[in-house]
Amino acid sequence: MSDTVNLVSEVIPLLINRSMPFRKSVYLYALVAAIGGFVCGYDTGSISSIIALPLFQKRFFTSNTFAYYESILLASYLVTSMCGAFFSGYFCDHIGRKNSILLGSSLLLLGILFEILGLNLISLLLGRFIGGLGTGLMTNAILLYQSEIAPSDIRGRLISIFSLLSVFGQMMGYFVTFGSSYLTSHWCWRLPWMVQFVTCFFFILAICFLPYSPRWLIDKGKEKEGLQVLSRLHNLPREHKIVQAEFLDVKELIKAERILGQGRTYAELFERSGSSLKRTLYAFFISIATCFTGNVIISYYAPQIFKNAGLSDVSASLALTGGIGLLSLIFTALSLQWWIDLWGRKALFLVGSFLSTICMIVIGFMFHFYAVITNSEESDVSVVIVKNSHARWLIISCMFLFSASFAGTWGVANYVYTAEIFSTRCRAKGLSLTYAISWAGSIIITYCTPFFLNYTVSGVFFFFGICSILTLIGIVFIPETKGKTLEQIDFMFDNHDHDNSK
């Protein structure tokens, strides 16, 4: 193992200090894989707006069952996404990252088809179940693939492309549904899913042309193919010292990991010996904290929150929701280009938690002091409405500020940090558990939110404000991973003298 450490010490100047040319192959492969983020983000943006459409509600819901079936419709997708994420570790290790992306995207395509047909509520739920299973598998595989093809100096940027396209997809979902909301037929809710279907189909075709992960190839004994992929990623010949150095680095690390045994189990993630348990707890903390910033309720319930804030027009609520998506896209792009690899992951987490605390508490106070209970114009059901115009626009402003800050901080850094913190040996299974926990948190929040919004709107935001305060404290204790290769991160954790506060 000491020989490996010495090798890495010799490699570091080559990888970090050398002025590298533009690696177009790496960017191209990461971009193509990240289109899956667009497809998943599009679903998040479109489903929240589709549910708000009167024709959709009339076809699948009644006024008395809306809150219940809204929760079921959203939670069903998240439940199977959690299952897909959990089992993704097995598929990613056995059939590879690329093939797992193909399998997940094919399941998602089938699920979207059932949604478009929309014969009845059962058909719709079946589509959500199948689509969610594919989404969970595909999301984990994409981020695992990106982390393993990316050089250390731009890994944060490349993985962040997934976040960027996810936010872009979410924004497009808002705007496509906003445009289709003016249709007077059932195509007002079918059209957004048709756009997603076509995008997913071409995504599957594009994935077929991507190379396999070089680390997965080398791990499976296909060293010649792995070396060839590394050569393509660096745009350098196979004999070049940088390509050879990284090849030997990965090969030696895999050899060292095999000393621990061939079998890779989930139990390894929780072993007290070594650094596995510590890495797992850090990843789980980031995953859970991301859910409880409040982003889930903004993503799925923004139209309803705008309605509670006093905007009764559905189209106006959808337009504002689309505006949130556009602002999130801009800040995700800023983070991708400059912040994630310049400031580091930890700084973004701290800034994001601080702004989340402020926004959630301010929104909570506005609803607490200015909300009144009135009868809905469409039915006799009582609803909470903010009639004070100043309070209304402060709520809307805080929602925009929160969405922008989350997109530029947690929305980018959480994917990067969790994808790079696990060892090569445990990365697939570690990420599968991490994202399964993330989906589970989203399920709980998504299912409970409609009932809590009916009971206390202000209390929902106060709750997430308190969660953000606790997260702010926890972030202080996690280590920074900026600028390190995946192999260097391994050695950082294995070295008991590393500085956690760095």
Short mmCIF file of C-alpha atoms in Angstrom, two decimals:
data_model
loop_
_atom_site.label_atom_id
_atom_site.label_comp_id
_atom_site.label_asym_id
_atom_site.label_seq_id
_atom_site.Cartn_x
_atom_site.Cartn_y
_atom_site.Cartn_z
CA MET A 1 0.00 0.00 0.00
CA SER A 2 2.92 2.31 0.69
CA ASP A 3 4.07 1.82 -2.91
CA THR A 4 0.67 2.99 -4.05
CA VAL A 5 0.87 6.07 -1.85
CA ASN A 6 4.27 6.91 -3.30
CA LEU A 7 2.93 6.45 -6.79
CA VAL A 8 0.08 8.85 -6.10
CA SER A 9 2.52 11.40 -4.69
CA GLU A 10 4.41 11.25 -7.98
CA VAL A 11 1.23 11.48 -10.02
CA ILE A 12 -0.25 14.51 -8.23
CA PRO A 13 2.06 17.08 -9.89
CA LEU A 14 1.29 15.57 -13.29
CA LEU A 15 -2.47 15.74 -12.79
CA ILE A 16 -2.85 18.97 -10.89
CA ASN A 17 0.01 21.28 -11.76
CA ARG A 18 0.23 20.53 -15.45
CA SER A 19 -1.68 22.89 -17.71
CA MET A 20 -4.13 20.55 -19.38
CA PRO A 21 -5.63 21.07 -22.87
CA PHE A 22 -9.38 21.26 -23.32
CA ARG A 23 -10.64 17.70 -22.98
CA LYS A 24 -13.58 17.78 -25.35
CA SER A 25 -14.23 14.04 -25.12
CA VAL A 26 -14.77 14.22 -21.35
CA TYR A 27 -17.15 17.15 -21.67
CA LEU A 28 -19.05 15.47 -24.50
CA TYR A 29 -19.51 12.18 -22.64
CA ALA A 30 -20.51 13.94 -19.42
CA LEU A 31 -22.98 16.14 -21.33
CA VAL A 32 -24.62 13.21 -23.11
CA ALA A 33 -24.98 11.28 -19.84
CA ALA A 34 -26.35 14.39 -18.13
CA ILE A 35 -29.26 14.56 -20.57
CA GLY A 36 -30.77 11.97 -18.27
CA GLY A 37 -30.85 14.74 -15.67
CA PHE A 38 -32.92 16.82 -18.10
CA VAL A 39 -35.44 13.98 -18.49
CA CYS A 40 -35.73 13.50 -14.71
CA GLY A 41 -35.89 17.22 -13.98
CA TYR A 42 -38.51 17.68 -16.67
CA ASP A 43 -40.73 15.21 -14.84
CA THR A 44 -40.42 17.16 -11.58
CA GLY A 45 -41.35 20.42 -13.31
CA SER A 46 -44.18 19.04 -15.40
CA ILE A 47 -45.94 16.84 -12.84
CA SER A 48 -46.40 19.66 -10.32
CA SER A 49 -47.96 21.81 -13.05
CA ILE A 50 -49.97 19.00 -14.64
CA ILE A 51 -51.64 18.23 -11.31
CA ALA A 52 -52.73 21.88 -11.09
CA LEU A 53 -54.58 21.72 -14.45
CA PRO A 54 -58.40 21.68 -14.04
CA LEU A 55 -58.95 19.16 -16.88
CA PHE A 56 -56.47 16.75 -15.32
CA GLN A 57 -58.08 17.09 -11.88
CA LYS A 58 -61.54 16.56 -13.35
CA ARG A 59 -60.45 13.36 -15.15
CA PHE A 60 -58.61 11.68 -12.26
CA PHE A 61 -59.70 13.34 -8.99
CA THR A 62 -62.72 14.62 -7.12
CA SER A 63 -62.76 17.67 -4.86
CA ASN A 64 -62.84 15.45 -1.76
CA THR A 65 -60.01 13.13 -2.83
CA PHE A 66 -57.62 15.67 -4.41
CA ALA A 67 -55.14 15.93 -1.52
CA TYR A 68 -55.07 12.15 -1.04
CA TYR A 69 -54.54 11.20 -4.68
CA GLU A 70 -52.14 14.08 -5.27
CA SER A 71 -49.93 12.62 -2.54
CA ILE A 72 -50.30 9.09 -3.92
CA LEU A 73 -49.48 10.21 -7.46
CA LEU A 74 -46.29 11.98 -6.39
CA ALA A 75 -45.23 9.49 -3.72
CA SER A 76 -45.71 6.46 -6.00
CA TYR A 77 -43.04 7.79 -8.34
CA LEU A 78 -40.70 8.50 -5.44
CA VAL A 79 -41.24 5.09 -3.80
CA THR A 80 -40.14 3.18 -6.89
CA SER A 81 -37.33 5.72 -7.48
CA MET A 82 -36.06 4.77 -4.04
CA CYS A 83 -36.24 1.08 -4.96
CA GLY A 84 -34.47 1.73 -8.25
CA ALA A 85 -31.72 3.65 -6.48
CA PHE A 86 -31.31 0.90 -3.88
CA PHE A 87 -30.87 -1.88 -6.45
CA SER A 88 -28.76 0.27 -8.76
CA GLY A 89 -25.60 -0.71 -6.86
CA TYR A 90 -26.04 -4.33 -7.93
CA PHE A 91 -26.69 -3.46 -11.56
CA CYS A 92 -23.89 -0.87 -11.78
CA ASP A 93 -21.35 -3.37 -10.44
CA HIS A 94 -22.49 -6.33 -12.55
CA ILE A 95 -23.63 -4.96 -15.91
CA GLY A 96 -21.73 -1.66 -15.78
CA ARG A 97 -22.60 2.00 -15.40
CA LYS A 98 -23.46 2.50 -19.09
CA ASN A 99 -25.77 -0.51 -19.33
CA SER A 100 -27.48 0.51 -16.09
CA ILE A 101 -28.23 3.92 -17.64
CA LEU A 102 -29.73 2.18 -20.67
CA LEU A 103 -31.86 -0.11 -18.50
CA GLY A 104 -33.10 2.75 -16.31
CA SER A 105 -33.94 5.05 -19.22
CA SER A 106 -35.81 2.22 -20.99
CA LEU A 107 -37.98 1.67 -17.90
CA LEU A 108 -38.62 5.41 -17.70
CA LEU A 109 -39.65 5.46 -21.37
CA LEU A 110 -42.17 2.68 -20.73
CA GLY A 111 -43.55 4.52 -17.71
CA ILE A 112 -44.03 7.75 -19.68
CA LEU A 113 -45.97 5.78 -22.32
CA PHE A 114 -48.48 4.62 -19.68
CA GLU A 115 -48.82 8.23 -18.47
CA ILE A 116 -49.54 9.51 -21.97
CA LEU A 117 -52.23 6.86 -22.48
CA GLY A 118 -53.84 7.90 -19.19
CA LEU A 119 -56.73 5.47 -19.58
CA ASN A 120 -57.61 5.74 -15.90
CA LEU A 121 -56.03 6.41 -12.52
CA ILE A 122 -54.63 2.84 -12.36
CA SER A 123 -52.89 3.29 -15.73
CA LEU A 124 -51.49 6.61 -14.56
CA LEU A 125 -50.19 5.13 -11.31
CA LEU A 126 -48.64 2.19 -13.17
CA GLY A 127 -46.75 4.64 -15.36
CA ARG A 128 -45.54 6.53 -12.30
CA PHE A 129 -44.38 3.28 -10.66
CA ILE A 130 -42.43 2.05 -13.69
CA GLY A 131 -41.03 5.49 -14.50
CA GLY A 132 -39.88 5.98 -10.93
CA LEU A 133 -38.05 2.66 -10.93
CA GLY A 134 -36.14 3.68 -14.05
CA THR A 135 -35.40 7.15 -12.69
CA GLY A 136 -33.86 5.82 -9.48
CA LEU A 137 -31.63 3.39 -11.35
CA MET A 138 -30.66 5.87 -14.05
CA THR A 139 -29.87 8.79 -11.73
CA ASN A 140 -27.42 6.81 -9.64
CA ALA A 141 -25.76 5.25 -12.68
CA ILE A 142 -25.28 8.61 -14.42
CA LEU A 143 -23.60 10.27 -11.46
CA LEU A 144 -21.43 7.20 -10.86
CA TYR A 145 -20.43 7.21 -14.53
CA GLN A 146 -19.61 10.92 -14.54
CA SER A 147 -17.52 10.72 -11.37
CA GLU A 148 -15.43 7.91 -12.84
CA ILE A 149 -14.66 9.54 -16.20
CA ALA A 150 -13.91 13.02 -14.79
CA PRO A 151 -10.40 14.36 -14.05
CA SER A 152 -10.05 15.80 -10.54
CA ASP A 153 -9.61 19.44 -11.61
CA ILE A 154 -12.98 19.54 -13.41
CA ARG A 155 -14.89 16.72 -11.71
CA GLY A 156 -17.14 19.11 -9.81
CA ARG A 157 -17.95 20.94 -13.03
CA LEU A 158 -18.67 17.78 -15.01
CA ILE A 159 -20.93 16.21 -12.38
CA SER A 160 -22.66 19.58 -12.05
CA ILE A 161 -23.72 19.34 -15.69
CA PHE A 162 -26.24 16.78 -14.44
CA SER A 163 -27.61 19.36 -11.99
CA LEU A 164 -27.65 22.05 -14.69
CA LEU A 165 -29.63 19.96 -17.14
CA SER A 166 -31.89 18.72 -14.35
CA VAL A 167 -32.80 22.31 -13.48
CA PHE A 168 -33.12 23.15 -17.19
CA GLY A 169 -35.44 20.18 -17.61
CA GLN A 170 -37.47 21.30 -14.61
CA MET A 171 -37.81 24.77 -16.09
CA MET A 172 -38.84 23.35 -19.47
CA GLY A 173 -41.39 21.17 -17.73
CA TYR A 174 -42.90 24.30 -16.17
CA PHE A 175 -43.01 26.26 -19.41
CA VAL A 176 -44.24 23.43 -21.65
CA THR A 177 -47.08 22.77 -19.22
CA PHE A 178 -47.76 26.50 -19.01
CA GLY A 179 -48.13 26.61 -22.79
CA SER A 180 -50.26 23.47 -22.94
CA SER A 181 -52.50 24.75 -20.13
CA TYR A 182 -54.30 26.93 -22.71
CA LEU A 183 -55.41 23.85 -24.67
CA THR A 184 -59.04 22.94 -24.10
CA SER A 185 -58.63 19.18 -24.67
CA HIS A 186 -56.91 16.46 -22.68
CA TRP A 187 -53.75 17.19 -24.66
CA CYS A 188 -53.20 19.98 -22.15
CA TRP A 189 -51.72 17.31 -19.83
CA ARG A 190 -50.72 14.68 -22.41
CA LEU A 191 -48.51 17.02 -24.46
CA PRO A 192 -45.91 17.64 -21.70
CA TRP A 193 -45.45 13.89 -21.28
CA MET A 194 -45.19 13.44 -25.05
CA VAL A 195 -42.25 15.90 -25.10
CA GLN A 196 -40.60 13.92 -22.29
CA PHE A 197 -41.17 10.64 -24.19
CA VAL A 198 -39.45 11.90 -27.34
CA THR A 199 -36.52 13.33 -25.34
CA CYS A 200 -36.05 10.07 -23.44
CA PHE A 201 -36.09 8.05 -26.67
CA PHE A 202 -33.27 10.09 -28.24
CA PHE A 203 -31.36 9.98 -24.94
CA ILE A 204 -31.36 6.17 -25.09
CA LEU A 205 -29.97 6.28 -28.63
CA ALA A 206 -27.20 8.69 -27.58
CA ILE A 207 -26.13 6.57 -24.60
CA CYS A 208 -25.37 3.67 -26.94
CA PHE A 209 -22.39 5.62 -28.29
CA LEU A 210 -20.77 6.34 -24.90
CA PRO A 211 -17.70 4.37 -23.74
CA TYR A 212 -17.80 2.26 -20.59
CA SER A 213 -16.37 3.63 -17.35
CA PRO A 214 -12.58 3.05 -17.43
CA ARG A 215 -12.52 2.19 -13.71
CA TRP A 216 -15.28 -0.39 -14.20
CA LEU A 217 -13.45 -1.92 -17.18
CA ILE A 218 -10.17 -2.18 -15.27
CA ASP A 219 -11.98 -3.60 -12.26
CA LYS A 220 -13.47 -6.31 -14.51
CA GLY A 221 -10.03 -7.23 -15.87
CA LYS A 222 -10.51 -5.45 -19.21
CA GLU A 223 -7.37 -3.38 -18.80
CA LYS A 224 -6.72 -2.83 -22.51
CA GLU A 225 -10.19 -1.37 -23.02
CA GLY A 226 -9.87 0.69 -19.85
CA LEU A 227 -6.56 2.18 -21.00
CA GLN A 228 -8.09 3.00 -24.38
CA VAL A 229 -10.97 4.87 -22.72
CA LEU A 230 -8.56 6.84 -20.51
CA SER A 231 -6.66 7.79 -23.65
CA ARG A 232 -9.87 9.05 -25.26
CA LEU A 233 -10.85 10.97 -22.14
CA HIS A 234 -7.53 12.84 -21.99
CA ASN A 235 -7.23 13.26 -25.78
CA LEU A 236 -3.73 11.83 -25.44
CA PRO A 237 -2.04 8.67 -26.79
CA ARG A 238 -2.10 5.58 -24.58
CA GLU A 239 1.67 5.80 -24.09
CA HIS A 240 1.52 9.34 -22.68
CA LYS A 241 2.79 9.58 -19.10
CA ILE A 242 -0.43 11.19 -17.80
CA VAL A 243 -2.59 8.41 -19.24
CA GLN A 244 -0.20 5.75 -17.98
CA ALA A 245 0.01 7.35 -14.54
CA GLU A 246 -3.75 7.41 -14.08
CA PHE A 247 -4.05 3.88 -15.44
CA LEU A 248 -1.49 2.58 -12.94
CA ASP A 249 -3.09 4.62 -10.16
CA VAL A 250 -6.51 3.05 -10.73
CA LYS A 251 -5.04 -0.41 -11.25
CA GLU A 252 -2.99 -0.31 -8.04
CA LEU A 253 -5.92 0.97 -5.99
CA ILE A 254 -8.21 -1.78 -7.28
CA LYS A 255 -5.50 -4.33 -6.52
CA ALA A 256 -5.19 -2.97 -2.98
CA GLU A 257 -8.97 -3.13 -2.51
CA ARG A 258 -9.07 -6.75 -3.64
CA ILE A 259 -6.87 -7.64 -0.70
CA LEU A 260 -10.04 -7.06 1.32
CA GLY A 261 -11.80 -9.76 -0.73
CA GLN A 262 -13.76 -10.10 -3.96
CA GLY A 263 -17.19 -9.90 -2.38
CA ARG A 264 -18.62 -6.39 -2.14
CA THR A 265 -21.50 -6.12 0.27
CA TYR A 266 -23.57 -3.35 1.77
CA ALA A 267 -22.21 -4.41 5.17
CA GLU A 268 -18.80 -3.01 4.18
CA LEU A 269 -20.29 0.49 4.21
CA PHE A 270 -20.86 0.23 7.95
CA GLU A 271 -17.60 -1.37 9.06
CA ARG A 272 -15.95 0.50 11.89
CA SER A 273 -12.46 -0.53 10.82
CA GLY A 274 -11.06 1.83 8.22
CA SER A 275 -12.99 4.82 6.90
CA SER A 276 -16.06 3.16 5.37
CA LEU A 277 -18.50 4.02 8.16
CA LYS A 278 -17.31 7.63 8.29
CA ARG A 279 -17.74 8.09 4.53
CA THR A 280 -21.18 6.48 4.65
CA LEU A 281 -22.37 8.75 7.46
CA TYR A 282 -21.12 11.87 5.65
CA ALA A 283 -22.94 10.84 2.46
CA PHE A 284 -26.15 9.98 4.33
CA PHE A 285 -26.05 13.30 6.18
CA ILE A 286 -25.69 15.29 2.93
CA SER A 287 -28.46 13.26 1.28
CA ILE A 288 -30.93 13.73 4.14
CA ALA A 289 -30.01 17.38 4.64
CA THR A 290 -30.66 18.09 0.94
CA CYS A 291 -34.23 16.82 1.28
CA PHE A 292 -34.92 18.90 4.39
CA THR A 293 -33.73 22.24 3.04
CA GLY A 294 -37.30 22.67 1.77
CA ASN A 295 -36.48 22.21 -1.89
CA VAL A 296 -38.91 19.29 -2.25
CA ILE A 297 -41.98 21.37 -1.35
CA ILE A 298 -40.92 24.19 -3.68
CA SER A 299 -40.32 21.72 -6.55
CA TYR A 300 -43.60 19.86 -6.23
CA TYR A 301 -45.98 22.34 -4.58
CA ALA A 302 -44.94 25.76 -5.90
CA PRO A 303 -48.23 26.31 -7.81
CA GLN A 304 -50.24 25.48 -4.68
CA ILE A 305 -48.05 27.70 -2.49
CA PHE A 306 -48.48 30.58 -4.95
CA LYS A 307 -52.23 29.98 -4.75
CA ASN A 308 -52.08 30.13 -0.93
CA ALA A 309 -50.10 33.34 -1.27
CA GLY A 310 -53.05 34.93 -3.07
CA LEU A 311 -52.51 34.15 -6.76
CA SER A 312 -55.81 32.55 -7.77
CA ASP A 313 -55.09 32.36 -11.52
CA VAL A 314 -53.62 28.95 -12.46
CA SER A 315 -51.70 30.27 -15.47
CA ALA A 316 -50.10 33.04 -13.36
CA SER A 317 -48.99 30.45 -10.78
CA LEU A 318 -47.52 28.24 -13.51
CA ALA A 319 -45.73 31.23 -15.06
CA LEU A 320 -44.15 32.15 -11.73
CA THR A 321 -43.19 28.53 -11.19
CA GLY A 322 -41.49 28.60 -14.59
CA GLY A 323 -39.69 31.78 -13.51
CA ILE A 324 -38.30 29.87 -10.53
CA GLY A 325 -37.00 27.25 -12.94
CA LEU A 326 -35.31 29.88 -15.12
CA LEU A 327 -33.62 31.55 -12.14
CA SER A 328 -32.50 28.16 -10.82
CA LEU A 329 -30.98 27.37 -14.21
CA ILE A 330 -28.93 30.58 -14.19
CA PHE A 331 -27.54 29.97 -10.70
CA THR A 332 -26.79 26.32 -11.44
CA ALA A 333 -24.78 27.45 -14.48
CA LEU A 334 -22.89 29.99 -12.36
CA SER A 335 -22.04 27.34 -9.81
CA LEU A 336 -20.96 24.89 -12.48
CA GLN A 337 -18.69 27.40 -14.18
CA TRP A 338 -17.07 29.01 -11.15
CA TRP A 339 -18.25 28.18 -7.65
CA ILE A 340 -18.14 24.39 -7.24
CA ASP A 341 -14.46 23.92 -8.13
CA LEU A 342 -13.29 27.35 -6.93
CA TRP A 343 -15.03 27.74 -3.57
CA GLY A 344 -15.41 24.06 -2.84
CA ARG A 345 -18.29 21.88 -1.74
CA LYS A 346 -18.30 22.81 1.94
CA ALA A 347 -18.56 26.57 1.34
CA LEU A 348 -21.56 26.06 -0.95
CA PHE A 349 -23.30 23.90 1.67
CA LEU A 350 -22.81 26.58 4.32
CA VAL A 351 -24.08 29.44 2.15
CA GLY A 352 -27.05 27.41 0.97
CA SER A 353 -28.09 26.41 4.50
CA PHE A 354 -27.84 29.99 5.74
CA LEU A 355 -30.03 31.40 2.95
CA SER A 356 -32.48 28.51 3.28
CA THR A 357 -32.91 29.31 6.98
CA ILE A 358 -33.66 32.97 6.26
CA CYS A 359 -36.11 32.29 3.41
CA MET A 360 -38.07 29.54 5.14
CA ILE A 361 -38.50 31.45 8.39
CA VAL A 362 -39.55 34.68 6.61
CA ILE A 363 -42.15 32.81 4.52
CA GLY A 364 -43.40 31.10 7.68
CA PHE A 365 -43.87 34.44 9.47
CA MET A 366 -45.71 35.92 6.48
CA PHE A 367 -48.22 33.07 6.43
CA HIS A 368 -48.50 33.10 10.23
CA PHE A 369 -49.39 36.79 10.51
CA TYR A 370 -51.14 37.58 7.19
CA ALA A 371 -52.93 34.40 6.07
CA VAL A 372 -56.72 34.21 6.37
CA ILE A 373 -59.11 31.30 5.86
CA THR A 374 -61.68 31.74 3.10
CA ASN A 375 -63.91 29.62 0.88
CA SER A 376 -62.51 28.50 -2.47
CA GLU A 377 -64.11 30.01 -5.59
CA GLU A 378 -64.33 26.55 -7.20
CA SER A 379 -65.84 24.71 -4.22
CA ASP A 380 -67.02 25.06 -0.64
CA VAL A 381 -63.68 23.86 0.71
CA SER A 382 -61.89 26.34 2.99
CA VAL A 383 -58.44 27.45 1.85
CA VAL A 384 -55.65 29.59 3.29
CA ILE A 385 -55.04 32.83 1.38
CA VAL A 386 -52.65 35.76 1.97
CA LYS A 387 -54.57 38.93 1.02
CA ASN A 388 -51.91 41.47 2.06
CA SER A 389 -50.12 42.36 -1.18
CA HIS A 390 -46.82 43.25 0.53
CA ALA A 391 -46.74 39.93 2.38
CA ARG A 392 -47.67 38.12 -0.85
CA TRP A 393 -44.78 39.56 -2.82
CA LEU A 394 -42.36 39.00 0.03
CA ILE A 395 -43.35 35.32 0.02
CA ILE A 396 -42.86 35.14 -3.75
CA SER A 397 -39.49 36.93 -3.48
CA CYS A 398 -38.28 34.53 -0.79
CA MET A 399 -39.34 31.55 -2.89
CA PHE A 400 -37.31 32.90 -5.80
CA LEU A 401 -34.32 33.64 -3.54
CA PHE A 402 -34.49 30.19 -1.98
CA SER A 403 -34.71 28.44 -5.34
CA ALA A 404 -31.75 30.41 -6.73
CA SER A 405 -29.60 29.78 -3.65
CA PHE A 406 -30.47 26.07 -3.53
CA ALA A 407 -29.72 25.61 -7.24
CA GLY A 408 -26.32 27.29 -6.91
CA THR A 409 -25.31 25.51 -3.70
CA TRP A 410 -27.01 22.32 -2.49
CA GLY A 411 -28.49 21.49 -5.89
CA VAL A 412 -24.99 21.20 -7.36
CA ALA A 413 -22.74 20.27 -4.43
CA ASN A 414 -24.83 17.40 -3.04
CA TYR A 415 -24.48 15.36 -6.24
CA VAL A 416 -20.77 16.07 -6.49
CA TYR A 417 -19.93 15.37 -2.85
CA THR A 418 -21.83 12.10 -2.53
CA ALA A 419 -20.51 10.82 -5.88
CA GLU A 420 -16.86 11.31 -4.95
CA ILE A 421 -16.68 10.51 -1.24
CA PHE A 422 -16.95 6.70 -1.44
CA SER A 423 -14.04 4.40 -2.32
CA THR A 424 -13.96 2.76 -5.74
CA ARG A 425 -14.77 -0.57 -4.12
CA CYS A 426 -17.91 0.69 -2.36
CA ARG A 427 -18.96 3.58 -4.62
CA ALA A 428 -21.76 1.84 -6.52
CA LYS A 429 -23.42 0.36 -3.45
CA GLY A 430 -22.71 3.45 -1.34
CA LEU A 431 -24.38 5.71 -3.87
CA SER A 432 -27.31 3.33 -4.25
CA LEU A 433 -28.02 3.53 -0.51
CA THR A 434 -27.40 7.28 -0.43
CA TYR A 435 -29.87 8.02 -3.20
CA ALA A 436 -32.35 5.51 -1.82
CA ILE A 437 -32.32 7.49 1.43
CA SER A 438 -32.70 10.72 -0.55
CA TRP A 439 -35.75 9.33 -2.37
CA ALA A 440 -37.15 8.07 0.94
CA GLY A 441 -36.85 11.56 2.43
CA SER A 442 -38.56 13.02 -0.61
CA ILE A 443 -41.35 10.45 -0.28
CA ILE A 444 -42.04 11.38 3.33
CA ILE A 445 -42.04 15.10 2.57
CA THR A 446 -44.07 14.79 -0.63
CA TYR A 447 -46.72 12.57 0.90
CA CYS A 448 -47.12 14.59 4.12
CA THR A 449 -46.91 18.12 2.70
CA PRO A 450 -50.48 18.39 1.27
CA PHE A 451 -51.97 17.41 4.62
CA PHE A 452 -49.71 19.78 6.56
CA LEU A 453 -50.44 22.62 4.13
CA ASN A 454 -54.14 22.09 4.77
CA TYR A 455 -53.51 22.16 8.51
CA THR A 456 -50.81 24.83 8.93
CA VAL A 457 -49.00 26.52 6.04
CA SER A 458 -46.70 28.55 8.27
CA GLY A 459 -45.72 25.51 10.34
CA VAL A 460 -44.38 23.75 7.23
CA PHE A 461 -41.94 26.56 6.54
CA PHE A 462 -40.92 26.95 10.18
CA PHE A 463 -40.10 23.24 10.23
CA PHE A 464 -37.77 23.47 7.24
CA GLY A 465 -36.20 26.62 8.66
CA ILE A 466 -35.27 24.74 11.82
CA CYS A 467 -33.92 21.83 9.75
CA SER A 468 -31.69 24.26 7.84
CA ILE A 469 -30.26 25.59 11.12
CA LEU A 470 -29.38 22.04 12.21
CA THR A 471 -27.84 21.37 8.80
CA LEU A 472 -25.74 24.52 9.06
CA ILE A 473 -24.21 23.18 12.27
CA GLY A 474 -23.58 19.72 10.83
CA ILE A 475 -21.78 21.01 7.71
CA VAL A 476 -19.00 22.43 9.89
CA PHE A 477 -17.80 18.90 10.65
CA ILE A 478 -17.55 17.40 7.14
CA PRO A 479 -14.22 17.31 5.20
CA GLU A 480 -13.58 19.18 1.94
CA THR A 481 -12.93 17.17 -1.25
CA LYS A 482 -12.30 19.99 -3.74
CA GLY A 483 -9.41 19.49 -6.18
CA LYS A 484 -8.62 15.89 -5.21
CA THR A 485 -8.66 12.82 -7.45
CA LEU A 486 -10.90 9.97 -6.39
CA GLU A 487 -7.79 8.07 -5.37
CA GLN A 488 -6.49 11.03 -3.33
CA ILE A 489 -9.82 11.19 -1.49
CA ASP A 490 -9.34 7.52 -0.61
CA PHE A 491 -5.94 8.25 0.88
CA MET A 492 -7.25 11.33 2.69
CA PHE A 493 -9.77 9.20 4.55
CA ASP A 494 -7.36 6.35 5.17
CA ASN A 495 -4.83 8.76 6.69
CA HIS A 496 -5.95 9.27 10.28
CA ASP A 497 -4.00 12.53 10.51
CA HIS A 498 -5.94 14.38 7.79
CA ASP A 499 -7.42 17.72 8.68
CA ASN A 500 -11.23 17.47 8.73
CA SER A 501 -11.65 21.19 9.01
CA LYS A 502 -9.76 21.95 5.85
#
